[in-house]
XYZ file of N, CA, C and O in Angstrom:
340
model
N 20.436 -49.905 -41.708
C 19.389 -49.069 -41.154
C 18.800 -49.719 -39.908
O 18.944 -49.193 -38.805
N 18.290 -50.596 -40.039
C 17.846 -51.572 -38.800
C 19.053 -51.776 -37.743
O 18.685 -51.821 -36.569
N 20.333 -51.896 -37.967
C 21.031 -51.901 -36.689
C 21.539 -50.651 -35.812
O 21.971 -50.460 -34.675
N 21.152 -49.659 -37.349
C 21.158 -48.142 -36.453
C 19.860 -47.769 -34.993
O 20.028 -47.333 -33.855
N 18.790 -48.141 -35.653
C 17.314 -48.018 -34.864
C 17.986 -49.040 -33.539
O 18.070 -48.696 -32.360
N 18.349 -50.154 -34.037
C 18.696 -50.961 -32.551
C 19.374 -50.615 -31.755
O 18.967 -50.808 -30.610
N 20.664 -49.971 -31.912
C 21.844 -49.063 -31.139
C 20.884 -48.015 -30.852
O 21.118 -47.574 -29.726
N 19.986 -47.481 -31.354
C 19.733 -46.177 -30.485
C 18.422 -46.514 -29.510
O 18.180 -45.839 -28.510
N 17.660 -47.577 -29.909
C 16.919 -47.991 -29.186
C 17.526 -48.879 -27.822
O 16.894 -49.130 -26.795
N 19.031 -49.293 -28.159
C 19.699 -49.633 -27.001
C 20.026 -48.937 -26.055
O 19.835 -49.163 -24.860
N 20.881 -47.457 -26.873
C 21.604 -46.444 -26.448
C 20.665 -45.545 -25.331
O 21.037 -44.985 -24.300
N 19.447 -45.618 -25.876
C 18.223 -44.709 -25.067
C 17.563 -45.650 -23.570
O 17.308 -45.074 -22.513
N 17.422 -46.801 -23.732
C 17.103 -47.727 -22.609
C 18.152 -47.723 -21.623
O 17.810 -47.699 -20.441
N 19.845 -47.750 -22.034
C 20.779 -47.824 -21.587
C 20.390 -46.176 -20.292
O 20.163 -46.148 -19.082
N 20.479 -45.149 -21.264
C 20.072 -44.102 -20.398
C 19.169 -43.882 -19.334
O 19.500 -43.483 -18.217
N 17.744 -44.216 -19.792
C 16.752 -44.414 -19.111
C 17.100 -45.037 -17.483
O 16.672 -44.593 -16.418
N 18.149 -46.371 -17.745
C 17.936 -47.564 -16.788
C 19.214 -47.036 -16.123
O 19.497 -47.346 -14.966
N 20.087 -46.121 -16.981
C 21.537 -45.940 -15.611
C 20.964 -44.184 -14.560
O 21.478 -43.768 -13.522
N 20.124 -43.732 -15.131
C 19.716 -42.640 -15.215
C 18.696 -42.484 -13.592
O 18.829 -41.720 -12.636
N 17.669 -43.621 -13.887
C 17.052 -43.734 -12.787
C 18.050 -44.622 -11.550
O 17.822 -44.432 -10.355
N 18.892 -45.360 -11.900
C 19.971 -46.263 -10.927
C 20.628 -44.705 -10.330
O 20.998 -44.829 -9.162
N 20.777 -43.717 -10.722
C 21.827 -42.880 -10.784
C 21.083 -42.073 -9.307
O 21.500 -41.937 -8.157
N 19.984 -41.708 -9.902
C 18.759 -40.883 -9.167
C 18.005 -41.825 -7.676
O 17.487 -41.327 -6.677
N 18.152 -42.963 -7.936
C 18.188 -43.513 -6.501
C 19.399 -44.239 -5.785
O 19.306 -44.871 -4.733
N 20.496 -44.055 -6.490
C 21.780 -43.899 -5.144
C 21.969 -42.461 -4.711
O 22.580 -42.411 -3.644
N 21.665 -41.361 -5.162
C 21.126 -40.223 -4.682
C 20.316 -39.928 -3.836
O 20.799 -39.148 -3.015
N 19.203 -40.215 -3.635
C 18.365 -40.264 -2.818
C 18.736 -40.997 -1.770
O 18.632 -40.505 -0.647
N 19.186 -42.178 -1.929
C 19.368 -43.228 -0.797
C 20.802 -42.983 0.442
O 20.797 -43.374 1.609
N 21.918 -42.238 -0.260
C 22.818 -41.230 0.261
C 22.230 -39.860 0.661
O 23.048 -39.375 1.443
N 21.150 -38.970 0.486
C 20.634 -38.212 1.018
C 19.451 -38.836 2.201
O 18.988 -38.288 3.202
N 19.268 -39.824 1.779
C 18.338 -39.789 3.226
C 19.075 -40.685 4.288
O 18.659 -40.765 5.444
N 20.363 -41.459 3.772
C 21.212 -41.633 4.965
C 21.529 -40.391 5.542
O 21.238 -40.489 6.734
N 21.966 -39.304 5.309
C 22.535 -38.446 5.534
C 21.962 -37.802 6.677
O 22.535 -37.396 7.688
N 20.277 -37.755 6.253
C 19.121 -36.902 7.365
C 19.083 -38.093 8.122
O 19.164 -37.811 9.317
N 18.988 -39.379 7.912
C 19.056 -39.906 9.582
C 20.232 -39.265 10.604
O 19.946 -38.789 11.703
N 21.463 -39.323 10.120
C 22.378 -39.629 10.533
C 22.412 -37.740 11.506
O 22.718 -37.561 12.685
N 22.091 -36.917 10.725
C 21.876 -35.776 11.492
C 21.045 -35.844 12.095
O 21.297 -35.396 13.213
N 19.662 -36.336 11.953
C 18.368 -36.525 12.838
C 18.820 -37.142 14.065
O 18.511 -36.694 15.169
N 19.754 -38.448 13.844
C 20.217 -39.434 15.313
C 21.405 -38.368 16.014
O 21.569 -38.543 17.222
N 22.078 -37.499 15.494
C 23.048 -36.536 16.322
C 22.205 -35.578 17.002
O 22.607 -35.224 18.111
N 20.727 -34.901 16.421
C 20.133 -34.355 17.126
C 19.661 -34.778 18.610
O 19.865 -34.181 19.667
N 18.754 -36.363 18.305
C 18.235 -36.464 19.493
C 19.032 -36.962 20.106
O 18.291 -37.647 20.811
N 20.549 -37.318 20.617
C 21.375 -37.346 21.424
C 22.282 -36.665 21.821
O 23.269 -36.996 22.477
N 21.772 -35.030 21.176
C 22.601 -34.351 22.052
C 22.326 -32.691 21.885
O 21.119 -32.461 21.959
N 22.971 -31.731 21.721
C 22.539 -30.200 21.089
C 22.422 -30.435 19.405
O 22.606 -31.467 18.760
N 22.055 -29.110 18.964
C 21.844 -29.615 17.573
C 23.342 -28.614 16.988
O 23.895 -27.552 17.275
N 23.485 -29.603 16.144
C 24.972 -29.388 15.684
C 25.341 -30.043 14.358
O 25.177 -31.256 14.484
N 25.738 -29.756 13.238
C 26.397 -30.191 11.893
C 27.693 -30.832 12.325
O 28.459 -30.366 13.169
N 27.835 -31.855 11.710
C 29.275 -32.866 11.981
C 30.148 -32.035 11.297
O 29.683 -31.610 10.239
N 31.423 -31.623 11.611
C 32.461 -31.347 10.430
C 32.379 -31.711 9.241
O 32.077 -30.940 8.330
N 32.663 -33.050 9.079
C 32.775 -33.604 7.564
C 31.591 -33.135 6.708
O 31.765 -32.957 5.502
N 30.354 -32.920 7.295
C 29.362 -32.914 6.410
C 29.486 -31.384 5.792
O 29.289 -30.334 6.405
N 29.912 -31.569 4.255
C 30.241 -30.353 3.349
C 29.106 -29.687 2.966
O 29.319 -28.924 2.024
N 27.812 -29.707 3.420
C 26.641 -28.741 2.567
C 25.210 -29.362 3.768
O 24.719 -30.424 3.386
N 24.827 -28.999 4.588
C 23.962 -29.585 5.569
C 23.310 -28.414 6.311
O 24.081 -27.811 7.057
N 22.084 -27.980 6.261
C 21.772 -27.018 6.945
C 20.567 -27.895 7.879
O 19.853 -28.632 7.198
N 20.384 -27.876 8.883
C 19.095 -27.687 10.030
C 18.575 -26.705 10.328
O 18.817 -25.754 11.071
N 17.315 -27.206 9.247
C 16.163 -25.694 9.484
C 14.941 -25.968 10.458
O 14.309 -27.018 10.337
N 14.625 -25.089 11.363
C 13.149 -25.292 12.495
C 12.352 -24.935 11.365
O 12.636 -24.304 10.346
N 10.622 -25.814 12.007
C 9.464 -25.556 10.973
C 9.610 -24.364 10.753
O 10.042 -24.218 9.610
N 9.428 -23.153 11.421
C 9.138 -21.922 11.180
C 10.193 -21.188 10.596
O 10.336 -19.969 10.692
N 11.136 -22.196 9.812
C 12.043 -21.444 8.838
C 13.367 -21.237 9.111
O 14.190 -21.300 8.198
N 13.851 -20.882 10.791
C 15.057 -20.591 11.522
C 16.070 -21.910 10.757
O 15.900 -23.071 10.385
N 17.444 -20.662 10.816
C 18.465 -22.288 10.555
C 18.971 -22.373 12.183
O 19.351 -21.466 12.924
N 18.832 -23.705 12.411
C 19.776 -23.738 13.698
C 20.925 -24.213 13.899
O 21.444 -24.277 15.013
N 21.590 -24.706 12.542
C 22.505 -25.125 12.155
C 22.847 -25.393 10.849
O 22.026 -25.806 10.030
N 24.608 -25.077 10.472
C 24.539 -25.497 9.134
C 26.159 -25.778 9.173
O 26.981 -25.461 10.033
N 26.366 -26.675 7.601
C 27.961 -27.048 7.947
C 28.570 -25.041 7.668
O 27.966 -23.969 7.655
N 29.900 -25.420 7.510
C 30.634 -24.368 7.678
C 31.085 -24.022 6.296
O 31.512 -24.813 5.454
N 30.951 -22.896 6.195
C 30.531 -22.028 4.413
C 29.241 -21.901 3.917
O 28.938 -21.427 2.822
N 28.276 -22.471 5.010
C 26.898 -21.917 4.502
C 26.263 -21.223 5.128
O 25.998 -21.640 6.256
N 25.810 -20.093 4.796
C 25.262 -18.738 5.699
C 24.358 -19.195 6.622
O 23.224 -19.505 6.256
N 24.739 -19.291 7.899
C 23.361 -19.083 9.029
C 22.296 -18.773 9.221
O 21.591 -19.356 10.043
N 21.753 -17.405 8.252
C 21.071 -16.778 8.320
C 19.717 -16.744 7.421
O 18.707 -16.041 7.466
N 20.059 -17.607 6.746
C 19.267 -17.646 5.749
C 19.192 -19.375 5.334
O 20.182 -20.090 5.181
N 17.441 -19.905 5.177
C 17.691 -21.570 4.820
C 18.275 -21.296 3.022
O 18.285 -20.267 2.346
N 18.577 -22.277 2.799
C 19.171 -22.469 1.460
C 17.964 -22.666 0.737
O 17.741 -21.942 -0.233
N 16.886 -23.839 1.187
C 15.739 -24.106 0.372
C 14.652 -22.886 0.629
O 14.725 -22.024 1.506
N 13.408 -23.082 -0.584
C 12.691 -22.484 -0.083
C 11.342 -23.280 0.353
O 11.039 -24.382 -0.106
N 10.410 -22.401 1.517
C 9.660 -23.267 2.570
C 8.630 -24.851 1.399
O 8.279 -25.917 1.905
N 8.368 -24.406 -0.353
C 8.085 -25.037 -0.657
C 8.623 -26.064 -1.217
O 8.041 -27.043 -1.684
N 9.707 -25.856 -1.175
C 11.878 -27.033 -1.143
C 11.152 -27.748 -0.438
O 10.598 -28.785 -0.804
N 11.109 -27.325 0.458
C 11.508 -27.989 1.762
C 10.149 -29.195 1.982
O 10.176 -30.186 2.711
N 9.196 -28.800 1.242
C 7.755 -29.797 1.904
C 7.919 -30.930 0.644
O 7.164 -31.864 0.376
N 9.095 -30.541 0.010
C 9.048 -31.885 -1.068
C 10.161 -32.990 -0.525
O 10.323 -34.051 -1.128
């Protein structure tokens, strides 16, 4: 009984600790990502790299002015309260 409680009290920390590791190499690959479009902006027109598979550039007032290719133009993907998080 006691080495069951320990395995799951392992099994659950184990989660916890790969879980949040998981959730900030995520983050840390998404906000490489917005530099890396942010630094293509201010050196040149605004434009999505090829490779980048899911990337939209939205103006404050909502406009997309860019997005990779298979994602509708016309419409941002997030919504304006997405977007302030």
């Amino acid at each position: 009984m006691g080495s069951a409680v320990l395995m799951l009290a392992s099994a659950g920390s184990l989660y916890v600790v790969l879980d949040h590791q998981l959730q900030a190499a995520i983050d840390q690959g998404l906000r490489q990502r917005v530099a890396d479009i942010a630094a293509d902006m201010r050196t040149g027109p605004i434009a999505v790299r090829a490779e980048e598979l899911f990337a939209q550039v939205v103006a404050p007032d909502g406009r997309v002015l860019a997005a990779s290719r298979g994602i509708a133009e016309d419409a941002p993907v997030l919504r304006p309260d997405e977007v302030q998080r």
